[in-house]
Coordinates of C-alpha atoms in Angstrom, one line a residue:
M1 CA 3.9 -11.3 32.5
T2 CA 0.1 -11.6 32.3
S3 CA -2.5 -12.4 29.6
L4 CA -5.1 -10.4 27.8
R5 CA -8.0 -11.4 25.5
L6 CA -8.7 -9.2 22.6
H7 CA -10.8 -9.8 19.5
D8 CA -11.4 -13.4 20.7
Y9 CA -7.6 -14.0 20.8
E10 CA -5.4 -14.6 23.8
F11 CA -2.3 -12.5 24.2
T12 CA 0.6 -12.7 26.6
V13 CA 1.5 -9.2 27.9
H14 CA 5.2 -8.3 28.4
L15 CA 6.1 -4.9 30.1
F16 CA 9.6 -3.5 29.4
E17 CA 10.9 -0.9 31.8
N18 CA 7.6 1.0 31.9
D19 CA 8.2 2.2 28.4
F20 CA 6.7 -0.5 26.1
I21 CA 4.1 -3.3 26.3
I22 CA 4.4 -6.1 23.8
L23 CA 1.4 -8.3 23.1
R24 CA 2.1 -11.7 21.6
S25 CA 0.0 -14.6 20.4
S26 CA 1.0 -17.8 18.6
R27 CA -2.5 -18.3 17.1
I28 CA -2.8 -15.3 14.8
D29 CA -1.3 -13.7 11.7
G30 CA -0.2 -10.2 10.7
T31 CA -3.6 -9.2 9.3
I32 CA -5.4 -9.9 12.7
N33 CA -2.6 -8.2 14.5
A34 CA -3.1 -5.2 12.2
E35 CA -6.8 -5.1 12.8
I36 CA -6.3 -5.2 16.6
S37 CA -3.6 -2.5 16.4
L38 CA -5.8 -0.3 14.3
G39 CA -8.6 -0.7 16.8
I40 CA -6.3 0.4 19.6
L41 CA -4.9 3.3 17.5
N42 CA -8.4 4.6 16.6
Q43 CA -9.6 4.4 20.2
R44 CA -6.5 6.4 21.4
P45 CA -6.2 5.1 25.0
K46 CA -4.8 7.9 27.2
F47 CA -1.8 5.7 28.2
V48 CA -0.7 4.8 24.7
D49 CA 1.5 7.1 22.5
E50 CA 2.2 4.8 19.6
V51 CA 0.9 1.4 18.3
I52 CA 3.2 -0.7 16.0
S53 CA 2.0 -3.9 14.5
S54 CA 4.0 -6.8 13.0
P55 CA 3.1 -10.4 12.0
S56 CA 4.2 -11.8 15.3
E57 CA 3.4 -9.1 17.9
I58 CA 1.9 -5.7 18.8
L59 CA 4.0 -3.0 20.5
L60 CA 2.4 -0.3 22.6
K61 CA 4.6 2.7 23.5
I62 CA 3.2 3.8 26.9
N63 CA 3.4 7.0 28.9
E64 CA 3.0 8.3 32.4
H65 CA -0.7 7.6 32.4
F66 CA -0.2 3.9 32.4
H67 CA -1.1 1.9 35.5
E68 CA -1.9 -1.7 36.3
K69 CA -5.6 -1.4 35.4
S70 CA -5.0 0.5 32.1
L71 CA -5.2 -2.6 29.9
E72 CA -8.7 -3.2 31.0
S73 CA -9.8 -0.3 28.9
L74 CA -8.8 -2.3 25.8
Y75 CA -11.6 -4.7 26.4
L76 CA -14.1 -2.0 25.4
I77 CA -12.7 -1.6 21.9
D78 CA -14.9 -2.7 19.0
F79 CA -12.3 -4.5 16.9
K80 CA -14.9 -5.9 14.5
S81 CA -15.6 -2.5 13.1
T82 CA -12.1 -2.3 11.8
S83 CA -12.2 -5.4 9.7
R84 CA -14.6 -4.5 6.8
S85 CA -12.7 -4.9 3.5
R86 CA -13.1 -2.2 0.9
Q87 CA -11.9 -1.8 -2.7
L88 CA -10.2 1.6 -3.0
K89 CA -8.4 3.5 -5.7
L90 CA -5.1 5.2 -4.8
P91 CA -3.9 7.9 -7.2
V92 CA -0.1 7.9 -7.5
F93 CA 2.5 9.9 -9.4
F94 CA 5.5 7.8 -10.4
G95 CA 8.0 10.6 -11.2
H96 CA 11.5 10.3 -12.7
E97 CA 12.9 11.9 -9.5
F98 CA 12.2 8.6 -7.6
E99 CA 14.7 5.7 -7.3
W100 CA 14.1 4.0 -10.6
D101 CA 17.8 3.4 -11.3
R102 CA 17.9 1.3 -8.1
V103 CA 14.8 -0.6 -9.1
D104 CA 16.2 -1.3 -12.6
L105 CA 19.5 -2.5 -11.1
L106 CA 17.9 -4.9 -8.5
T107 CA 15.0 -6.2 -10.5
G108 CA 16.1 -5.9 -14.1
L109 CA 12.8 -4.2 -14.9
S110 CA 12.5 -0.8 -16.6
K111 CA 10.3 1.8 -14.9
E112 CA 7.5 1.3 -17.4
V113 CA 7.4 -2.5 -17.0
Y114 CA 7.7 -2.3 -13.2
I115 CA 4.8 0.2 -12.9
E116 CA 2.7 -2.0 -15.3
K117 CA 3.2 -5.0 -13.1
L118 CA 2.6 -3.0 -9.9
V119 CA -0.7 -1.6 -11.2
E120 CA -1.9 -5.1 -12.1
A121 CA -1.0 -6.5 -8.7
D122 CA -3.7 -7.6 -6.2
L123 CA -2.7 -5.4 -3.3
T124 CA -4.0 -5.7 0.2
V125 CA -3.4 -3.5 3.3
S126 CA -1.6 -5.9 5.7
M127 CA -0.4 -4.0 8.8
F128 CA 0.8 -0.8 10.4
G129 CA 4.1 0.3 12.0
F130 CA 7.2 1.1 12.2
I131 CA 6.2 4.7 12.6
P132 CA 2.7 6.0 13.4
G133 CA 0.4 5.4 10.4
F134 CA 3.0 3.7 8.2
I135 CA 1.2 1.3 5.9
Y136 CA 2.4 -2.2 4.9
I137 CA 0.8 -3.5 1.7
D138 CA 0.9 -7.2 0.8
G139 CA 0.4 -8.9 -2.6
L140 CA 3.6 -7.7 -4.4
P141 CA 4.7 -10.1 -7.1
E142 CA 8.1 -11.6 -6.3
A143 CA 9.6 -10.0 -9.5
L144 CA 9.0 -6.6 -7.9
Y145 CA 10.8 -7.2 -4.6
V146 CA 13.5 -4.7 -3.9
P147 CA 15.7 -5.3 -0.8
R148 CA 15.8 -2.6 1.9
K149 CA 18.8 -0.3 1.8
E150 CA 21.8 -0.9 4.1
N151 CA 22.1 2.8 4.6
P152 CA 18.6 4.4 5.0
A153 CA 17.8 7.7 3.4
R154 CA 17.7 10.6 5.9
H155 CA 14.3 11.8 4.8
Q156 CA 11.1 10.4 3.2
S157 CA 8.2 12.7 2.6
P158 CA 4.6 11.9 3.8
N159 CA 2.6 9.9 1.2
T160 CA 5.8 8.5 -0.4
I161 CA 5.1 5.1 -2.0
A162 CA 8.1 2.7 -1.5
V163 CA 9.1 -0.9 -1.8
G164 CA 10.9 -2.9 0.9
G165 CA 11.4 -6.6 0.3
P166 CA 8.0 -8.2 -0.2
Y167 CA 6.0 -5.2 0.9
L168 CA 4.8 -2.0 -0.7
G169 CA 4.7 0.8 1.9
I170 CA 3.4 4.3 2.4
Y171 CA 5.2 6.7 4.6
S172 CA 2.7 8.7 6.8
I173 CA 5.0 11.3 8.3
P174 CA 8.5 12.8 7.5
S175 CA 11.1 10.2 8.6
P176 CA 14.3 8.4 7.7
G177 CA 13.6 5.5 5.4
G178 CA 15.4 2.4 4.1
W179 CA 12.8 1.5 1.5
T180 CA 13.2 2.4 -2.2
S181 CA 10.9 5.2 -3.2
L182 CA 8.6 4.7 -6.3
G183 CA 6.1 7.6 -6.2
Q184 CA 3.9 9.9 -4.3
A185 CA 0.2 9.5 -3.4
A186 CA -1.9 12.5 -4.2
V187 CA -4.5 12.1 -1.4
T188 CA -4.3 12.3 2.4
L189 CA -3.9 8.9 4.1
F190 CA -3.0 9.8 7.7
D191 CA -4.1 12.7 9.9
P192 CA -3.1 12.5 13.6
G193 CA -5.6 15.3 14.3
T194 CA -8.6 13.2 13.3
L195 CA -10.3 10.2 14.8
P196 CA -9.6 7.7 13.4
P197 CA -6.2 9.1 12.1
T198 CA -5.9 6.4 9.4
Q199 CA -7.8 6.2 6.1
L200 CA -7.2 2.5 5.6
N201 CA -8.1 -0.7 7.4
P202 CA -6.3 -4.1 7.3
G203 CA -7.8 -6.1 4.5
D204 CA -8.6 -3.2 2.3
K205 CA -7.9 -3.8 -1.4
L206 CA -5.9 -1.1 -3.3
Q207 CA -5.9 -0.4 -7.0
L208 CA -3.1 2.0 -8.0
E209 CA -4.0 4.7 -10.5
I210 CA -1.3 6.4 -12.5
L211 CA -1.3 10.2 -12.5
E212 CA 0.6 12.5 -14.8
E213 CA 2.5 15.3 -13.1
E214 CA -0.1 18.0 -13.8
E215 CA -2.9 15.7 -12.6
F216 CA -0.9 15.0 -9.4
I217 CA -0.3 18.7 -8.7
N218 CA -4.0 19.6 -9.2
L219 CA -5.2 16.7 -7.0
S220 CA -2.6 17.3 -4.3
N221 CA -3.6 21.0 -4.1
Q222 CA -7.2 19.9 -3.3
S223 CA -6.0 18.3 -0.1
I224 CA -8.7 15.6 -0.1
T225 CA -8.6 12.3 1.8
L226 CA -8.4 8.9 0.2
L227 CA -11.9 8.1 1.3
K228 CA -13.4 11.3 -0.1
Y229 CA -11.6 10.5 -3.4
N230 CA -13.3 7.2 -3.5
G231 CA -16.7 8.7 -2.7
I232 CA -16.8 7.5 0.9
H233 CA -17.9 10.2 3.5

């Protein structure tokens, strides 16, 4: 175990079987962890395959390029550039094919009431994980909490908007998922072929916009990014 100072915070470094590095600090919260994780992800160090953030730690999945001096390259990352908060509109289609029966059963709220409260919520990007680019969004009112499933679904599509406990989440790639799906974003949020691959930063504020099905189809077919939709180039 050693230590590493990033973004003016001291981390302990734990290496597990040359597969993972876990960075831990007792002084910071999930938002700072997410800022640091995003900085690492955007820099794309050669020795890092994945970056997963949580409120208590940062996990780096490392590869054969890792050596004892690899961590020194993290000192060069400009973490401050990732921390500018923006107010962004996120267009979403809340179709009947999503899991509204489960939402009704566990919250007692109809689809219409749930969506109304969700659109009014003060939502903030909190952190990233558990798969590359997965977005955790904070600010969900307690009345909208839906517990995670005991038996995850086999497949969630990219851009699926879902709720898991106190968080709203957005799936970035096809994957199994234990969260309850609510809708689908109509714009691109994650592209592993670009630098940076993510369209959002920790601290960004989100305002959900409700789309009708025809609007969703038309906008999705344009394949535009979230930032372009918001006039940011």
